[in-house]
Amino acid sequence: QGTEFKDQGFNFKGQNIKSWRVYPSCNCNINYGNNPLTGAARWKRLLGKTVTTCKSLVGTRQGKDGGKIMYAALGSNGRCHTYLDYYPDATEMHKDVISGHWFGDTYLT
């Protein structure tokens, strides 16, 4: 279980997030950005990230082709894997070792 924050007015990179959940570190490597039916992913890897900077990307339009990041996972060596989708019923594993992952819930923007 993660920690849920509601209506706190958090602001990441100019995007107001009404509600979000954060999983600061996890033992599972499930890739919630991959479509469980097709295996497709709208994915972009960003390098040189920390826990704080990777987490702060959720809700921004820094994803693939300028899309809004719905799910981010911090992998080894500062690799932040960002996805335009979040699939809570996903089962496919990340190919990287994940130390933290975050998804956006409800957005004001």
PDB file of C-alpha atoms in Angstrom:
ATOM      1  CA  GLN A   1       0.000   0.000   0.000  1.00  0.00           C
ATOM      2  CA  GLY A   2       1.177   3.482  -0.811  1.00  0.00           C
ATOM      3  CA  THR A   3       0.466   6.761   0.831  1.00  0.00           C
ATOM      4  CA  GLU A   4      -2.453   8.702  -0.587  1.00  0.00           C
ATOM      5  CA  PHE A   5      -2.590  12.485  -0.561  1.00  0.00           C
ATOM      6  CA  LYS A   6      -5.850  14.266  -1.385  1.00  0.00           C
ATOM      7  CA  ASP A   7      -6.625  17.906  -2.055  1.00  0.00           C
ATOM      8  CA  GLN A   8      -3.292  19.168  -0.788  1.00  0.00           C
ATOM      9  CA  GLY A   9      -2.697  21.541  -3.702  1.00  0.00           C
ATOM     10  CA  PHE A  10       0.602  19.919  -4.674  1.00  0.00           C
ATOM     11  CA  ASN A  11       2.183  21.574  -7.671  1.00  0.00           C
ATOM     12  CA  PHE A  12       4.775  19.794  -9.795  1.00  0.00           C
ATOM     13  CA  LYS A  13       6.297  21.667 -12.749  1.00  0.00           C
ATOM     14  CA  GLY A  14       3.268  23.954 -12.999  1.00  0.00           C
ATOM     15  CA  GLN A  15       0.710  21.129 -13.046  1.00  0.00           C
ATOM     16  CA  ASN A  16      -1.795  21.152 -10.177  1.00  0.00           C
ATOM     17  CA  ILE A  17      -2.513  17.647  -8.959  1.00  0.00           C
ATOM     18  CA  LYS A  18      -5.679  17.249  -6.911  1.00  0.00           C
ATOM     19  CA  SER A  19      -5.060  13.674  -5.810  1.00  0.00           C
ATOM     20  CA  TRP A  20      -2.124  11.353  -6.240  1.00  0.00           C
ATOM     21  CA  ARG A  21      -0.644   8.262  -4.697  1.00  0.00           C
ATOM     22  CA  VAL A  22       3.025   7.695  -4.171  1.00  0.00           C
ATOM     23  CA  TYR A  23       4.855   4.402  -3.711  1.00  0.00           C
ATOM     24  CA  PRO A  24       8.280   5.624  -2.529  1.00  0.00           C
ATOM     25  CA  SER A  25       9.995   2.273  -2.750  1.00  0.00           C
ATOM     26  CA  CYS A  26       8.708  -1.087  -3.754  1.00  0.00           C
ATOM     27  CA  ASN A  27       9.680  -4.721  -3.826  1.00  0.00           C
ATOM     28  CA  CYS A  28       7.677  -5.421  -6.954  1.00  0.00           C
ATOM     29  CA  ASN A  29       8.848  -4.601 -10.433  1.00  0.00           C
ATOM     30  CA  ILE A  30       5.450  -4.624 -12.129  1.00  0.00           C
ATOM     31  CA  ASN A  31       5.364  -2.237 -15.074  1.00  0.00           C
ATOM     32  CA  TYR A  32       2.071  -0.392 -14.705  1.00  0.00           C
ATOM     33  CA  GLY A  33       2.758   1.553 -17.905  1.00  0.00           C
ATOM     34  CA  ASN A  34       2.407  -1.443 -20.228  1.00  0.00           C
ATOM     35  CA  ASN A  35      -1.034  -2.271 -21.581  1.00  0.00           C
ATOM     36  CA  PRO A  36      -1.845  -5.743 -20.175  1.00  0.00           C
ATOM     37  CA  LEU A  37      -3.892  -6.666 -23.260  1.00  0.00           C
ATOM     38  CA  THR A  38      -1.461  -5.621 -25.984  1.00  0.00           C
ATOM     39  CA  GLY A  39       1.893  -5.182 -24.210  1.00  0.00           C
ATOM     40  CA  ALA A  40       2.179  -1.742 -25.838  1.00  0.00           C
ATOM     41  CA  ALA A  41       3.598   1.184 -23.908  1.00  0.00           C
ATOM     42  CA  ARG A  42       3.754   4.913 -24.578  1.00  0.00           C
ATOM     43  CA  TRP A  43       7.152   5.221 -22.892  1.00  0.00           C
ATOM     44  CA  LYS A  44      10.022   7.672 -22.616  1.00  0.00           C
ATOM     45  CA  ARG A  45      13.202   7.228 -20.574  1.00  0.00           C
ATOM     46  CA  LEU A  46      14.749  10.277 -18.925  1.00  0.00           C
ATOM     47  CA  LEU A  47      18.302  10.039 -17.590  1.00  0.00           C
ATOM     48  CA  GLY A  48      20.021  11.578 -14.571  1.00  0.00           C
ATOM     49  CA  LYS A  49      16.984  11.593 -12.279  1.00  0.00           C
ATOM     50  CA  THR A  50      16.653  11.193  -8.513  1.00  0.00           C
ATOM     51  CA  VAL A  51      13.664  10.025  -6.477  1.00  0.00           C
ATOM     52  CA  THR A  52      12.482  13.623  -6.167  1.00  0.00           C
ATOM     53  CA  THR A  53      12.941  14.587  -9.796  1.00  0.00           C
ATOM     54  CA  CYS A  54      11.441  11.369 -11.176  1.00  0.00           C
ATOM     55  CA  LYS A  55       8.408  11.604  -8.888  1.00  0.00           C
ATOM     56  CA  SER A  56       7.893  15.260  -9.788  1.00  0.00           C
ATOM     57  CA  LEU A  57       7.471  14.347 -13.469  1.00  0.00           C
ATOM     58  CA  VAL A  58       4.072  12.724 -12.822  1.00  0.00           C
ATOM     59  CA  GLY A  59       1.395  15.037 -14.170  1.00  0.00           C
ATOM     60  CA  THR A  60       3.735  17.039 -16.393  1.00  0.00           C
ATOM     61  CA  ARG A  61       3.757  17.121 -20.183  1.00  0.00           C
ATOM     62  CA  GLN A  62       7.335  15.874 -20.432  1.00  0.00           C
ATOM     63  CA  GLY A  63       6.341  12.400 -21.586  1.00  0.00           C
ATOM     64  CA  LYS A  64       6.603  10.836 -25.034  1.00  0.00           C
ATOM     65  CA  ASP A  65       5.723  13.360 -27.756  1.00  0.00           C
ATOM     66  CA  GLY A  66       4.873  15.966 -25.094  1.00  0.00           C
ATOM     67  CA  GLY A  67       2.183  13.797 -23.485  1.00  0.00           C
ATOM     68  CA  LYS A  68       1.132  13.942 -19.830  1.00  0.00           C
ATOM     69  CA  ILE A  69       3.008  11.455 -17.638  1.00  0.00           C
ATOM     70  CA  MET A  70       0.599   9.240 -15.724  1.00  0.00           C
ATOM     71  CA  TYR A  71       3.161   6.767 -14.320  1.00  0.00           C
ATOM     72  CA  ALA A  72       6.882   7.030 -13.575  1.00  0.00           C
ATOM     73  CA  ALA A  73       9.335   4.465 -12.234  1.00  0.00           C
ATOM     74  CA  LEU A  74      12.880   5.143 -11.052  1.00  0.00           C
ATOM     75  CA  GLY A  75      15.286   2.511 -12.281  1.00  0.00           C
ATOM     76  CA  SER A  76      18.983   1.948 -11.792  1.00  0.00           C
ATOM     77  CA  ASN A  77      21.575   4.626 -12.556  1.00  0.00           C
ATOM     78  CA  GLY A  78      19.034   7.475 -12.457  1.00  0.00           C
ATOM     79  CA  ARG A  79      16.854   6.162 -15.276  1.00  0.00           C
ATOM     80  CA  CYS A  80      13.308   7.481 -14.911  1.00  0.00           C
ATOM     81  CA  HIS A  81      10.891   5.453 -17.010  1.00  0.00           C
ATOM     82  CA  THR A  82       7.837   7.580 -17.829  1.00  0.00           C
ATOM     83  CA  TYR A  83       4.536   6.432 -19.320  1.00  0.00           C
ATOM     84  CA  LEU A  84       1.458   8.199 -20.644  1.00  0.00           C
ATOM     85  CA  ASP A  85      -0.803   5.468 -19.239  1.00  0.00           C
ATOM     86  CA  TYR A  86      -1.306   3.724 -15.920  1.00  0.00           C
ATOM     87  CA  TYR A  87      -2.786   0.193 -15.874  1.00  0.00           C
ATOM     88  CA  PRO A  88      -3.507  -0.980 -12.298  1.00  0.00           C
ATOM     89  CA  ASP A  89      -4.136  -4.550 -13.507  1.00  0.00           C
ATOM     90  CA  ALA A  90      -0.775  -4.862 -15.299  1.00  0.00           C
ATOM     91  CA  THR A  91       1.337  -7.939 -14.635  1.00  0.00           C
ATOM     92  CA  GLU A  92       4.395  -7.540 -16.891  1.00  0.00           C
ATOM     93  CA  MET A  93       7.643  -6.894 -15.062  1.00  0.00           C
ATOM     94  CA  HIS A  94      10.042  -3.973 -15.619  1.00  0.00           C
ATOM     95  CA  LYS A  95      13.279  -4.911 -17.313  1.00  0.00           C
ATOM     96  CA  ASP A  96      15.109  -2.535 -14.939  1.00  0.00           C
ATOM     97  CA  VAL A  97      15.433  -2.747 -11.152  1.00  0.00           C
ATOM     98  CA  ILE A  98      12.879  -0.278  -9.784  1.00  0.00           C
ATOM     99  CA  SER A  99      13.457   1.549  -6.504  1.00  0.00           C
ATOM    100  CA  GLY A 100      10.315   3.705  -6.588  1.00  0.00           C
ATOM    101  CA  HIS A 101       7.252   4.244  -8.715  1.00  0.00           C
ATOM    102  CA  TRP A 102       4.444   6.772  -8.770  1.00  0.00           C
ATOM    103  CA  PHE A 103       1.184   7.272 -10.612  1.00  0.00           C
ATOM    104  CA  GLY A 104      -1.193  10.167 -11.027  1.00  0.00           C
ATOM    105  CA  ASP A 105      -4.777   9.794  -9.919  1.00  0.00           C
ATOM    106  CA  THR A 106      -6.933  12.850 -10.558  1.00  0.00           C
ATOM    107  CA  TYR A 107      -5.740  16.001 -12.266  1.00  0.00           C
ATOM    108  CA  LEU A 108      -7.129  19.496 -12.221  1.00  0.00           C
ATOM    109  CA  THR A 109      -5.400  20.333 -15.511  1.00  0.00           C
TER     110      THR A 109
END
